[in-house]
PDB file of C-alpha atoms in Angstrom:
ATOM      1  CA  MET W 374       0.314  -0.183  -0.019  1.00 45.00           C
ATOM      2  CA  VAL W 375       1.452   3.258  -0.942  1.00 43.00           C
ATOM      3  CA  ILE W 376       0.702   6.588   1.214  1.00 44.00           C
ATOM      4  CA  LYS W 377       0.604  10.121  -0.797  1.00 44.00           C
ATOM      5  CA  THR W 378       0.975  13.511   0.853  1.00 45.00           C
ATOM      6  CA  ARG W 379      -0.923  16.401  -0.781  1.00 47.00           C
ATOM      7  CA  SER W 380       1.894  16.772  -2.529  1.00 45.00           C
ATOM      8  CA  ASN W 381       1.776  13.832  -4.202  1.00 46.00           C
ATOM      9  CA  ARG W 382       4.869  12.554  -3.188  1.00 46.00           C
ATOM     10  CA  THR W 383       5.464   8.763  -2.990  1.00 45.00           C
ATOM     11  CA  ARG W 384       6.346   8.853   1.383  1.00 48.00           C
ATOM     12  CA  ASP W 385       6.901   5.223   1.840  1.00 48.00           C
ATOM     13  CA  THR W 386       5.481   1.954   1.166  1.00 49.00           C
ATOM     14  CA  PHE W 387       3.967  -0.388   4.089  1.00 47.00           C
ATOM     15  CA  PRO W 388       2.388  -3.859   4.123  1.00 53.00           C
ATOM     16  CA  THR W 389      -0.840  -3.898   4.465  1.00 54.00           C
ATOM     17  CA  SER W 390      -0.806  -6.083   8.171  1.00 55.00           C
ATOM     18  CA  VAL W 391       1.369  -3.585   9.331  1.00 50.00           C
ATOM     19  CA  ILE W 392      -1.323  -0.388   8.710  1.00 52.00           C
ATOM     20  CA  LYS W 393      -4.123  -3.181  10.284  1.00 55.00           C
ATOM     21  CA  GLU W 394      -2.917  -3.358  13.735  1.00 56.00           C
ATOM     22  CA  HIS W 395      -1.682   0.330  13.927  1.00 52.00           C
ATOM     23  CA  ALA W 396      -5.481   1.320  12.762  1.00 54.00           C
ATOM     24  CA  ALA W 397      -6.518  -2.083  15.294  1.00 56.00           C
ATOM     25  CA  ASN W 398      -4.575  -0.001  18.438  1.00 56.00           C
ATOM     26  CA  ILE W 399      -5.702   3.221  17.615  1.00 52.00           C
ATOM     27  CA  ASP W 400      -9.565   2.260  17.367  1.00 50.00           C
ATOM     28  CA  ASP W 401      -8.990   0.854  20.779  1.00 50.00           C
ATOM     29  CA  LYS W 402      -7.162   3.348  22.924  1.00 48.00           C
ATOM     30  CA  ARG W 403      -8.591   6.387  20.874  1.00 46.00           C
ATOM     31  CA  SER W 404      -5.188   7.657  21.070  1.00 44.00           C
ATOM     32  CA  VAL W 405      -2.810   8.192  18.134  1.00 44.00           C
ATOM     33  CA  SER W 406       0.704   6.277  19.248  1.00 43.00           C
ATOM     34  CA  PRO W 407       3.594   7.083  17.481  1.00 47.00           C
ATOM     35  CA  VAL W 408       4.988   4.501  15.169  1.00 44.00           C
ATOM     36  CA  PRO W 409       8.355   4.728  14.041  1.00 45.00           C
ATOM     37  CA  GLY W 410       8.722   6.050  10.003  1.00 44.00           C
ATOM     38  CA  LEU W 411       4.692   5.512   9.357  1.00 43.00           C
ATOM     39  CA  PHE W 412       4.517   9.299   8.201  1.00 43.00           C
ATOM     40  CA  ARG W 413       7.985  10.348   7.108  1.00 44.00           C
ATOM     41  CA  SER W 414       8.278  13.678   5.530  1.00 45.00           C
ATOM     42  CA  SER W 415      11.139  15.320   4.387  1.00 46.00           C
ATOM     43  CA  SER W 416       9.481  18.664   5.364  1.00 46.00           C
ATOM     44  CA  PRO W 417       8.842  18.810   9.089  1.00 47.00           C
ATOM     45  CA  GLU W 418       5.385  21.237   8.208  1.00 46.00           C
ATOM     46  CA  SER W 419       4.118  18.861   6.019  1.00 45.00           C
ATOM     47  CA  PRO W 420       0.004  18.178   6.307  1.00 46.00           C
ATOM     48  CA  VAL W 421      -1.416  15.372   7.601  1.00 45.00           C
ATOM     49  CA  PRO W 422      -1.681  13.112   4.965  1.00 48.00           C
ATOM     50  CA  ALA W 423      -4.856  12.369   2.991  1.00 44.00           C
ATOM     51  CA  LEU W 424      -6.271   8.804   2.428  1.00 43.00           C
ATOM     52  CA  ARG W 425      -6.390   8.231  -0.768  1.00 44.00           C
ATOM     53  CA  SER W 426      -7.686   4.513  -0.660  1.00 43.00           C
ATOM     54  CA  SER W 427      -9.718   4.262   1.985  1.00 43.00           C
ATOM     55  CA  SER W 428     -10.804   0.047   0.967  1.00 44.00           C
ATOM     56  CA  MET W 429      -8.449  -1.535   3.400  1.00 46.00           C
ATOM     57  CA  LEU W 430      -9.455   0.659   6.214  1.00 44.00           C
ATOM     58  CA  SER W 431     -12.334   0.621   8.197  1.00 45.00           C
ATOM     59  CA  SER W 432     -14.924   3.570   8.789  1.00 44.00           C
ATOM     60  CA  SER W 433     -13.003   3.163  13.170  1.00 44.00           C
ATOM     61  CA  THR W 434      -9.395   3.691  11.644  1.00 45.00           C
ATOM     62  CA  LEU W 435     -10.374   6.744   9.819  1.00 44.00           C
ATOM     63  CA  SER W 436     -11.855   8.549  11.995  1.00 44.00           C
ATOM     64  CA  SER W 437      -8.855   7.372  14.711  1.00 44.00           C
ATOM     65  CA  PHE W 438      -6.442   9.877  12.320  1.00 44.00           C
ATOM     66  CA  ASP W 439      -6.381  13.409  13.074  1.00 47.00           C
ATOM     67  CA  TYR W 440      -7.650  14.611  10.451  1.00 44.00           C
ATOM     68  CA  GLU W 441      -8.431  18.134   9.913  1.00 49.00           C
ATOM     69  CA  VAL W 442     -11.505  19.251   7.017  1.00 48.00           C
ATOM     70  CA  PRO W 443     -11.117  22.692   5.560  1.00 49.00           C
ATOM     71  CA  LYS W 444     -13.429  24.621   6.873  1.00 51.00           C
ATOM     72  CA  VAL W 445     -16.117  26.106   4.034  1.00 48.00           C
ATOM     73  CA  ASP W 446     -17.251  29.815   3.856  1.00 51.00           C
ATOM     74  CA  ASP W 447     -20.954  29.055   2.569  1.00 51.00           C
ATOM     75  CA  ALA W 448     -21.527  28.256   6.572  1.00 51.00           C
ATOM     76  CA  SER W 449     -21.795  32.240   7.388  1.00 52.00           C
ATOM     77  CA  ASP W 450     -23.459  32.835   3.947  1.00 51.00           C
ATOM     78  CA  MET W 451     -26.046  30.228   4.899  1.00 54.00           C
ATOM     79  CA  SER W 452     -26.415  31.925   8.055  1.00 56.00           C
ATOM     80  CA  SER W 453     -26.652  35.315   6.670  1.00 56.00           C
ATOM     81  CA  SER W 454     -29.295  33.764   3.830  1.00 58.00           C
ATOM     82  CA  SER W 455     -31.937  32.306   6.879  1.00 61.00           C
ATOM     83  CA  THR W 456     -31.582  35.683   8.837  1.00 65.00           C
ATOM     84  CA  ALA W 457     -32.552  37.343   5.880  1.00 60.00           C
ATOM     85  CA  SER W 458     -35.496  35.230   5.355  1.00 64.00           C
ATOM     86  CA  SER W 459     -36.444  35.395   8.751  1.00 66.00           C
ATOM     87  CA  ARG W 460     -36.423  38.963   8.765  1.00 63.00           C
ATOM     88  CA  PHE W 461     -38.715  38.763   5.557  1.00 58.00           C
ATOM     89  CA  THR W 462     -41.037  36.613   7.323  1.00 67.00           C
ATOM     90  CA  MET W 463     -41.361  38.635  10.410  1.00 65.00           C
ATOM     91  CA  PHE W 464     -41.614  42.267   8.335  1.00 60.00           C
ATOM     92  CA  ARG W 465     -44.749  40.287   6.823  1.00 65.00           C
ATOM     93  CA  GLN W 466     -45.787  39.330   9.423  1.00 66.00           C
ATOM     94  CA  ASN W 467     -45.789  42.302  11.384  1.00 73.00           C
ATOM     95  CA  LYS W 468     -47.171  43.997   8.516  1.00 72.00           C
ATOM     96  CA  ALA W 469     -50.052  41.603   8.494  1.00 75.00           C
ATOM     97  CA  VAL W 470     -50.314  42.237  12.157  1.00 74.00           C
ATOM     98  CA  LYS W 471     -50.984  45.905  11.843  1.00 76.00           C
ATOM     99  CA  TRP W 472     -53.292  45.695   9.212  1.00 79.00           C
ATOM    100  CA  ILE W 473     -55.438  43.475  11.206  1.00 82.00           C
ATOM    101  CA  LEU W 474     -55.235  45.649  14.475  1.00 80.00           C
ATOM    102  CA  GLY W 475     -56.449  49.064  11.829  1.00 80.00           C
ATOM    103  CA  ALA W 476     -59.150  46.692  10.676  1.00 83.00           C
ATOM    104  CA  VAL W 477     -60.034  46.418  14.244  1.00 85.00           C
ATOM    105  CA  VAL W 478     -59.976  49.766  14.831  1.00 84.00           C
ATOM    106  CA  LYS W 479     -61.834  51.188  12.054  1.00 84.00           C
ATOM    107  CA  LEU W 480     -64.601  49.072  12.738  1.00 85.00           C
ATOM    108  CA  VAL W 481     -64.390  49.898  16.464  1.00 88.00           C
ATOM    109  CA  ILE W 482     -64.468  53.553  15.528  1.00 89.00           C
ATOM    110  CA  MET W 483     -67.490  53.130  13.112  1.00 85.00           C
ATOM    111  CA  SER W 484     -69.231  51.227  15.731  1.00 85.00           C
ATOM    112  CA  VAL W 485     -69.022  54.125  17.962  1.00 87.00           C
ATOM    113  CA  LEU W 486     -70.258  56.513  14.829  1.00 86.00           C
ATOM    114  CA  LEU W 487     -72.950  54.650  14.405  1.00 85.00           C
ATOM    115  CA  ARG W 488     -74.281  54.009  17.746  1.00 85.00           C
ATOM    116  CA  MET W 489     -74.190  58.026  18.532  1.00 84.00           C
ATOM    117  CA  GLN W 490     -75.976  58.391  15.722  1.00 81.00           C
ATOM    118  CA  ARG W 491     -78.717  55.763  16.649  1.00 82.00           C
ATOM    119  CA  GLN W 492     -78.831  57.666  20.028  1.00 82.00           C
ATOM    120  CA  ARG W 493     -79.319  60.922  18.789  1.00 80.00           C
ATOM    121  CA  LYS W 494     -82.408  59.970  16.938  1.00 74.00           C
ATOM    122  CA  VAL W 495     -83.493  58.331  19.784  1.00 73.00           C
ATOM    123  CA  ASP W 496     -82.675  61.704  21.753  1.00 71.00           C
ATOM    124  CA  ASP W 497     -84.307  63.774  19.459  1.00 66.00           C
ATOM    125  CA  SER W 498     -87.263  61.772  19.412  1.00 62.00           C
ATOM    126  CA  THR W 499     -87.389  61.384  23.259  1.00 65.00           C
ATOM    127  CA  ASN W 500     -87.498  65.168  23.267  1.00 60.00           C
ATOM    128  CA  ASP W 501     -89.830  65.899  20.566  1.00 53.00           C
ATOM    129  CA  ASN W 502     -92.074  63.794  22.786  1.00 53.00           C
ATOM    130  CA  ALA W 503     -91.657  65.255  26.053  1.00 52.00           C
ATOM    131  CA  THR W 504     -92.156  68.682  23.610  1.00 52.00           C
ATOM    132  CA  SER W 505     -95.067  67.008  22.462  1.00 52.00           C
ATOM    133  CA  GLY W 506     -96.013  65.138  25.928  1.00 54.00           C
ATOM    134  CA  SER W 507     -95.555  67.928  28.116  1.00 70.00           C
ATOM    135  CA  SER W 508     -97.507  70.520  25.528  1.00 75.00           C
ATOM    136  CA  ALA W 509    -100.534  67.723  25.719  1.00 76.00           C
ATOM    137  CA  GLU W 510    -100.021  68.216  30.154  1.00 78.00           C
ATOM    138  CA  ASN W 511    -100.097  71.551  29.801  1.00 80.00           C
ATOM    139  CA  LYS W 512    -103.394  72.150  27.662  1.00 82.00           C
ATOM    140  CA  GLN W 513    -105.151  69.562  30.257  1.00 78.00           C
ATOM    141  CA  LEU W 514    -103.726  71.502  33.094  1.00 81.00           C
ATOM    142  CA  ASP W 515    -105.145  74.618  31.318  1.00 81.00           C
ATOM    143  CA  LYS W 516    -108.799  72.600  31.349  1.00 82.00           C
ATOM    144  CA  LEU W 517    -108.912  71.310  34.919  1.00 83.00           C
ATOM    145  CA  TYR W 518    -107.611  74.789  36.614  1.00 84.00           C
ATOM    146  CA  ASP W 519    -110.786  75.784  34.597  1.00 84.00           C
ATOM    147  CA  MET W 520    -113.031  73.817  36.637  1.00 85.00           C
ATOM    148  CA  PRO W 521    -113.788  75.792  40.185  1.00 85.00           C
ATOM    149  CA  LEU W 522    -113.538  74.087  43.106  1.00 85.00           C
ATOM    150  CA  PRO W 523    -117.098  72.716  44.600  1.00 86.00           C
ATOM    151  CA  THR W 524    -119.050  74.587  47.152  1.00 86.00           C
ATOM    152  CA  THR W 525    -122.532  71.660  46.918  1.00 89.00           C
ATOM    153  CA  PRO W 526    -122.882  68.269  47.187  1.00 88.00           C
ATOM    154  CA  GLN W 527    -123.779  68.159  43.461  1.00 91.00           C
ATOM    155  CA  GLU W 528    -120.723  69.794  42.227  1.00 89.00           C
ATOM    156  CA  LEU W 529    -118.516  68.066  44.517  1.00 86.00           C
ATOM    157  CA  SER W 530    -119.945  64.789  42.325  1.00 89.00           C
ATOM    158  CA  GLU W 531    -119.178  66.536  38.889  1.00 89.00           C
ATOM    159  CA  VAL W 532    -115.872  67.242  40.276  1.00 87.00           C
ATOM    160  CA  ASN W 533    -115.047  63.905  41.017  1.00 85.00           C
ATOM    161  CA  GLY W 534    -116.371  62.780  38.111  1.00 87.00           C
ATOM    162  CA  GLU W 535    -114.273  64.700  36.096  1.00 86.00           C
ATOM    163  CA  LEU W 536    -110.892  63.785  37.968  1.00 86.00           C
ATOM    164  CA  ALA W 537    -111.820  60.255  38.226  1.00 84.00           C
ATOM    165  CA  GLY W 538    -109.930  59.003  35.004  1.00 82.00           C
ATOM    166  CA  LEU W 539    -106.664  61.376  35.953  1.00 87.00           C
ATOM    167  CA  ASP W 540    -103.653  60.616  37.258  1.00 87.00           C
ATOM    168  CA  PRO W 541    -102.731  61.288  41.169  1.00 88.00           C
ATOM    169  CA  GLU W 542    -100.702  63.997  39.415  1.00 88.00           C
ATOM    170  CA  PHE W 543    -103.176  66.234  38.054  1.00 89.00           C
ATOM    171  CA  ILE W 544    -104.983  65.819  40.575  1.00 89.00           C
ATOM    172  CA  LEU W 545    -103.182  66.981  43.090  1.00 91.00           C
ATOM    173  CA  LYS W 546    -101.640  69.871  40.913  1.00 90.00           C
ATOM    174  CA  TRP W 547    -105.332  70.957  39.931  1.00 89.00           C
ATOM    175  CA  ALA W 548    -105.490  71.281  44.241  1.00 88.00           C
ATOM    176  CA  HIS W 549    -102.293  72.783  45.026  1.00 89.00           C
ATOM    177  CA  HIS W 550    -103.742  75.329  42.375  1.00 87.00           C
ATOM    178  CA  HIS W 551    -107.108  76.064  43.320  1.00 85.00           C
ATOM    179  CA  LEU W 552    -105.561  76.283  46.808  1.00 84.00           C
ATOM    180  CA  HIS W 553    -101.954  77.363  47.656  1.00 75.00           C
ATOM    181  CA  ASP W 554    -101.533  79.590  44.101  1.00 62.00           C
ATOM    182  CA  SER W 555    -103.009  82.526  45.651  1.00 56.00           C
ATOM    183  CA  PRO W 556    -101.665  85.640  47.655  1.00 50.00           C
ATOM    184  CA  GLU W 557    -100.895  85.198  50.963  1.00 52.00           C
ATOM    185  CA  LEU W 558    -101.881  82.209  53.411  1.00 57.00           C
ATOM    186  CA  GLY W 559    -100.198  83.223  56.448  1.00 58.00           C
ATOM    187  CA  ASP W 560    -100.356  80.385  59.470  1.00 65.00           C
ATOM    188  CA  SER W 561    -103.420  78.256  57.096  1.00 77.00           C
ATOM    189  CA  HIS W 562    -102.558  75.603  55.495  1.00 84.00           C
ATOM    190  CA  PRO W 563    -105.605  74.718  52.974  1.00 89.00           C
ATOM    191  CA  LEU W 564    -104.497  72.255  51.417  1.00 90.00           C
ATOM    192  CA  VAL W 565    -103.059  69.015  54.007  1.00 93.00           C
ATOM    193  CA  GLN W 566    -102.435  65.783  54.104  1.00 93.00           C
ATOM    194  CA  ALA W 567    -103.581  63.100  56.358  1.00 92.00           C
ATOM    195  CA  THR W 568    -101.814  60.035  56.645  1.00 92.00           C
ATOM    196  CA  SER W 569    -101.080  57.025  58.879  1.00 90.00           C
ATOM    197  CA  PHE W 570     -97.910  56.009  57.057  1.00 91.00           C
ATOM    198  CA  GLY W 571     -99.301  52.861  55.667  1.00 90.00           C
ATOM    199  CA  PRO W 572     -98.839  52.187  51.854  1.00 91.00           C
ATOM    200  CA  THR W 573    -101.656  54.027  49.999  1.00 91.00           C
ATOM    201  CA  GLY W 574    -100.125  57.015  52.275  1.00 91.00           C
ATOM    202  CA  LEU W 575     -97.001  56.982  51.662  1.00 93.00           C
ATOM    203  CA  VAL W 576     -98.001  57.008  47.787  1.00 92.00           C
ATOM    204  CA  ILE W 577     -99.712  59.507  47.933  1.00 92.00           C
ATOM    205  CA  LEU W 578     -96.562  61.247  50.127  1.00 92.00           C
ATOM    206  CA  ASP W 579     -93.982  59.927  46.981  1.00 92.00           C
ATOM    207  CA  HIS W 580     -96.216  61.756  44.446  1.00 92.00           C
ATOM    208  CA  LEU W 581     -96.114  65.672  46.611  1.00 92.00           C
ATOM    209  CA  ALA W 582     -92.313  64.861  46.875  1.00 91.00           C
ATOM    210  CA  LEU W 583     -91.896  64.109  42.697  1.00 90.00           C
ATOM    211  CA  HIS W 584     -93.618  67.469  42.204  1.00 89.00           C
ATOM    212  CA  ASN W 585     -92.321  69.982  44.415  1.00 88.00           C
ATOM    213  CA  LEU W 586     -95.594  70.181  46.739  1.00 89.00           C
ATOM    214  CA  LEU W 587     -94.267  69.038  50.037  1.00 87.00           C
ATOM    215  CA  ASP W 588     -93.094  72.531  50.550  1.00 84.00           C
ATOM    216  CA  THR W 589     -96.441  73.923  50.890  1.00 86.00           C
ATOM    217  CA  ILE W 590     -98.869  71.260  52.009  1.00 90.00           C
ATOM    218  CA  PRO W 591     -98.069  69.714  55.337  1.00 90.00           C
ATOM    219  CA  VAL W 592     -98.375  66.256  56.796  1.00 93.00           C
ATOM    220  CA  VAL W 593    -100.014  65.522  59.996  1.00 93.00           C
ATOM    221  CA  THR W 594    -100.528  62.438  61.328  1.00 93.00           C
ATOM    222  CA  MET W 595    -101.716  61.160  65.312  1.00 92.00           C
ATOM    223  CA  ASP W 596     -99.883  59.427  67.724  1.00 94.00           C
ATOM    224  CA  THR W 597    -102.668  57.160  69.820  1.00 93.00           C
ATOM    225  CA  LEU W 598    -100.242  56.572  72.665  1.00 93.00           C
ATOM    226  CA  HIS W 599     -99.901  53.269  72.081  1.00 92.00           C
ATOM    227  CA  LEU W 600     -98.298  52.449  69.325  1.00 92.00           C
ATOM    228  CA  PHE W 601     -95.267  50.665  68.829  1.00 92.00           C
ATOM    229  CA  GLN W 602     -91.693  52.454  69.491  1.00 92.00           C
ATOM    230  CA  GLU W 603     -91.035  50.901  65.819  1.00 93.00           C
ATOM    231  CA  SER W 604     -93.862  53.410  64.398  1.00 92.00           C
ATOM    232  CA  TYR W 605     -91.651  56.543  65.469  1.00 91.00           C
ATOM    233  CA  THR W 606     -88.704  55.348  64.471  1.00 93.00           C
ATOM    234  CA  PHE W 607     -90.322  55.090  60.846  1.00 93.00           C
ATOM    235  CA  TYR W 608     -91.703  58.548  60.969  1.00 90.00           C
ATOM    236  CA  GLU W 609     -88.030  59.549  61.019  1.00 90.00           C
ATOM    237  CA  THR W 610     -86.954  57.471  58.370  1.00 92.00           C
ATOM    238  CA  VAL W 611     -89.594  58.910  56.269  1.00 91.00           C
ATOM    239  CA  GLN W 612     -88.836  62.280  57.115  1.00 88.00           C
ATOM    240  CA  SER W 613     -84.519  61.866  56.244  1.00 89.00           C
ATOM    241  CA  HIS W 614     -86.031  59.592  52.298  1.00 89.00           C
ATOM    242  CA  TYR W 615     -86.759  62.998  51.171  1.00 85.00           C
ATOM    243  CA  LYS W 616     -84.695  66.086  50.384  1.00 79.00           C
ATOM    244  CA  SER W 617     -87.486  68.503  51.126  1.00 75.00           C
ATOM    245  CA  PRO W 618     -88.176  69.359  53.906  1.00 77.00           C
ATOM    246  CA  LEU W 619     -91.329  67.391  55.461  1.00 83.00           C
ATOM    247  CA  HIS W 620     -93.382  69.809  57.431  1.00 87.00           C
ATOM    248  CA  LEU W 621     -94.622  66.354  59.826  1.00 90.00           C
ATOM    249  CA  THR W 622     -96.764  67.394  62.618  1.00 91.00           C
ATOM    250  CA  ILE W 623     -98.240  64.618  65.009  1.00 92.00           C
ATOM    251  CA  THR W 624    -101.287  65.029  67.227  1.00 93.00           C
ATOM    252  CA  LYS W 625    -101.866  63.777  70.606  1.00 94.00           C
ATOM    253  CA  PRO W 626    -105.136  62.560  72.274  1.00 94.00           C
ATOM    254  CA  LEU W 627    -107.215  64.745  74.267  1.00 88.00           C
ATOM    255  CA  ASP W 628    -108.601  64.848  77.875  1.00 86.00           C
ATOM    256  CA  MET W 629    -111.844  65.697  79.205  1.00 81.00           C
ATOM    257  CA  ILE W 630    -111.320  69.324  78.731  1.00 80.00           C
ATOM    258  CA  GLU W 631    -109.290  68.918  75.295  1.00 80.00           C
ATOM    259  CA  GLU W 632    -105.660  69.141  76.528  1.00 86.00           C
ATOM    260  CA  PRO W 633    -103.427  67.193  74.929  1.00 89.00           C
ATOM    261  CA  LEU W 634    -101.872  64.156  76.729  1.00 91.00           C
ATOM    262  CA  MET W 635     -98.439  63.340  76.209  1.00 91.00           C
ATOM    263  CA  SER W 636     -97.626  60.195  77.813  1.00 92.00           C
ATOM    264  CA  LYS W 637     -99.287  56.347  77.462  1.00 92.00           C
ATOM    265  CA  ALA W 638     -99.501  57.097  81.787  1.00 92.00           C
ATOM    266  CA  GLU W 639    -101.078  59.906  81.262  1.00 93.00           C
ATOM    267  CA  PHE W 640    -103.880  58.580  78.857  1.00 93.00           C
ATOM    268  CA  GLU W 641    -104.336  55.497  81.322  1.00 92.00           C
ATOM    269  CA  ASP W 642    -104.768  58.179  84.581  1.00 92.00           C
ATOM    270  CA  ALA W 643    -107.524  60.228  82.281  1.00 91.00           C
ATOM    271  CA  TYR W 644    -109.476  57.280  81.290  1.00 92.00           C
ATOM    272  CA  SER W 645    -107.921  53.715  81.437  1.00 91.00           C
ATOM    273  CA  ALA W 646    -105.394  51.549  80.121  1.00 91.00           C
ATOM    274  CA  ASN W 647    -107.839  49.648  78.048  1.00 92.00           C
ATOM    275  CA  LEU W 648    -110.184  52.036  76.909  1.00 93.00           C
ATOM    276  CA  TRP W 649    -109.409  50.487  73.295  1.00 91.00           C
ATOM    277  CA  LYS W 650    -111.068  47.448  74.702  1.00 92.00           C
ATOM    278  CA  ASP W 651    -114.379  48.557  76.255  1.00 93.00           C
ATOM    279  CA  ASP W 652    -114.871  51.320  74.708  1.00 94.00           C
ATOM    280  CA  PRO W 653    -113.971  51.284  71.178  1.00 93.00           C
ATOM    281  CA  LYS W 654    -115.663  54.697  69.848  1.00 94.00           C
ATOM    282  CA  LEU W 655    -115.224  57.354  72.745  1.00 93.00           C
ATOM    283  CA  TYR W 656    -111.345  55.502  71.949  1.00 94.00           C
ATOM    284  CA  THR W 657    -111.588  56.412  68.549  1.00 94.00           C
ATOM    285  CA  LYS W 658    -112.752  59.741  68.982  1.00 93.00           C
ATOM    286  CA  VAL W 659    -110.528  61.363  71.755  1.00 93.00           C
ATOM    287  CA  THR W 660    -106.986  59.954  70.300  1.00 94.00           C
ATOM    288  CA  LYS W 661    -108.012  60.748  66.205  1.00 92.00           C
ATOM    289  CA  LEU W 662    -110.913  62.217  65.554  1.00 93.00           C
ATOM    290  CA  GLU W 663    -110.879  65.194  67.712  1.00 93.00           C
ATOM    291  CA  PRO W 664    -107.306  65.873  67.557  1.00 93.00           C
ATOM    292  CA  MET W 665    -107.578  65.772  63.770  1.00 93.00           C
ATOM    293  CA  GLN W 666    -110.645  68.161  64.060  1.00 92.00           C
ATOM    294  CA  LEU W 667    -108.448  70.634  65.740  1.00 92.00           C
ATOM    295  CA  LYS W 668    -105.637  70.406  63.673  1.00 91.00           C
ATOM    296  CA  LEU W 669    -106.846  71.206  60.675  1.00 91.00           C
ATOM    297  CA  GLU W 670    -109.568  73.931  62.750  1.00 91.00           C
ATOM    298  CA  GLU W 671    -105.852  75.438  63.097  1.00 90.00           C
ATOM    299  CA  TRP W 672    -104.947  75.639  59.976  1.00 88.00           C
ATOM    300  CA  ASP W 673    -108.047  76.452  58.103  1.00 88.00           C
ATOM    301  CA  ALA W 674    -107.917  73.666  56.213  1.00 89.00           C
ATOM    302  CA  VAL W 675    -110.456  73.276  53.171  1.00 86.00           C
ATOM    303  CA  MET W 676    -109.382  70.411  51.648  1.00 87.00           C
ATOM    304  CA  TRP W 677    -107.380  67.402  52.786  1.00 87.00           C
ATOM    305  CA  ILE W 678    -105.903  64.419  51.250  1.00 90.00           C
ATOM    306  CA  THR W 679    -106.151  61.045  52.577  1.00 88.00           C
ATOM    307  CA  GLY W 680    -105.218  57.006  51.462  1.00 84.00           C
ATOM    308  CA  ARG W 681    -108.263  55.650  51.696  1.00 81.00           C
ATOM    309  CA  ARG W 682    -109.748  54.044  48.532  1.00 77.00           C
ATOM    310  CA  ARG W 683    -113.295  54.469  46.870  1.00 73.00           C
ATOM    311  CA  SER W 684    -114.178  51.279  47.970  1.00 78.00           C
ATOM    312  CA  GLN W 685    -113.520  52.695  51.647  1.00 73.00           C
TER     313      GLN W 685
END
């Protein structure tokens, strides 16, 4: 076998058995052991010889030699080409993302503009309806204001017939117009609400507050001195609920000389602890009817509003 250097010069000829034996030793030890005269070269700087014929050597034998493969500059070219390709791909992806985001923003803006336009139309329609409704209400109120207060039972029946099918707002404004839209009233209160703070009375009270009538219409309720503490607490709760001042007056039972009784003990001393059971009519008279009548006379009340239903 002849091994040639890169300059194609014949170096030496060795028997094939010697090379195989040396290659086997190298493969076992995984290190190159110097063999005298294996690679003799006239130049000390001669590179490692390239084996032109490897048919006599195994692949493991060839891998044992310290053979350096020349570096190829194509790797850097491939790397730069790959980088450029990846940048181009990222650019295309970013461009697509920007296009999608732009489309989404446009859709959102168009949706907002359409919603604003629809809301503007709804507001305009609402304002038109409110204007027309207000105009119709004003006409109806003007017609009601032309109807005077009744002075006879027959006139009262006719007025009730006119007011029966109207909303509470119109009835309350009609009464307020005739009884409070007058010059000087002084200490008189021609229109009063009487309530025990039941459901119907609270609804009327809420209507008075809704239409700004609480400032001129006082509210009166009756304390029989036999109420639970929760009733007095509820009075305070109702008063604190409204922003407008609630002019609440609480009447007290009267004794035999029509003086107010201020406690339950005073009531029992003046009458008895079981008057409500022994004589319900007298109990109702001294705790509710007489105190209310006295307060209405004091205020010169002409009309008072109650929560009693028509069926009652």
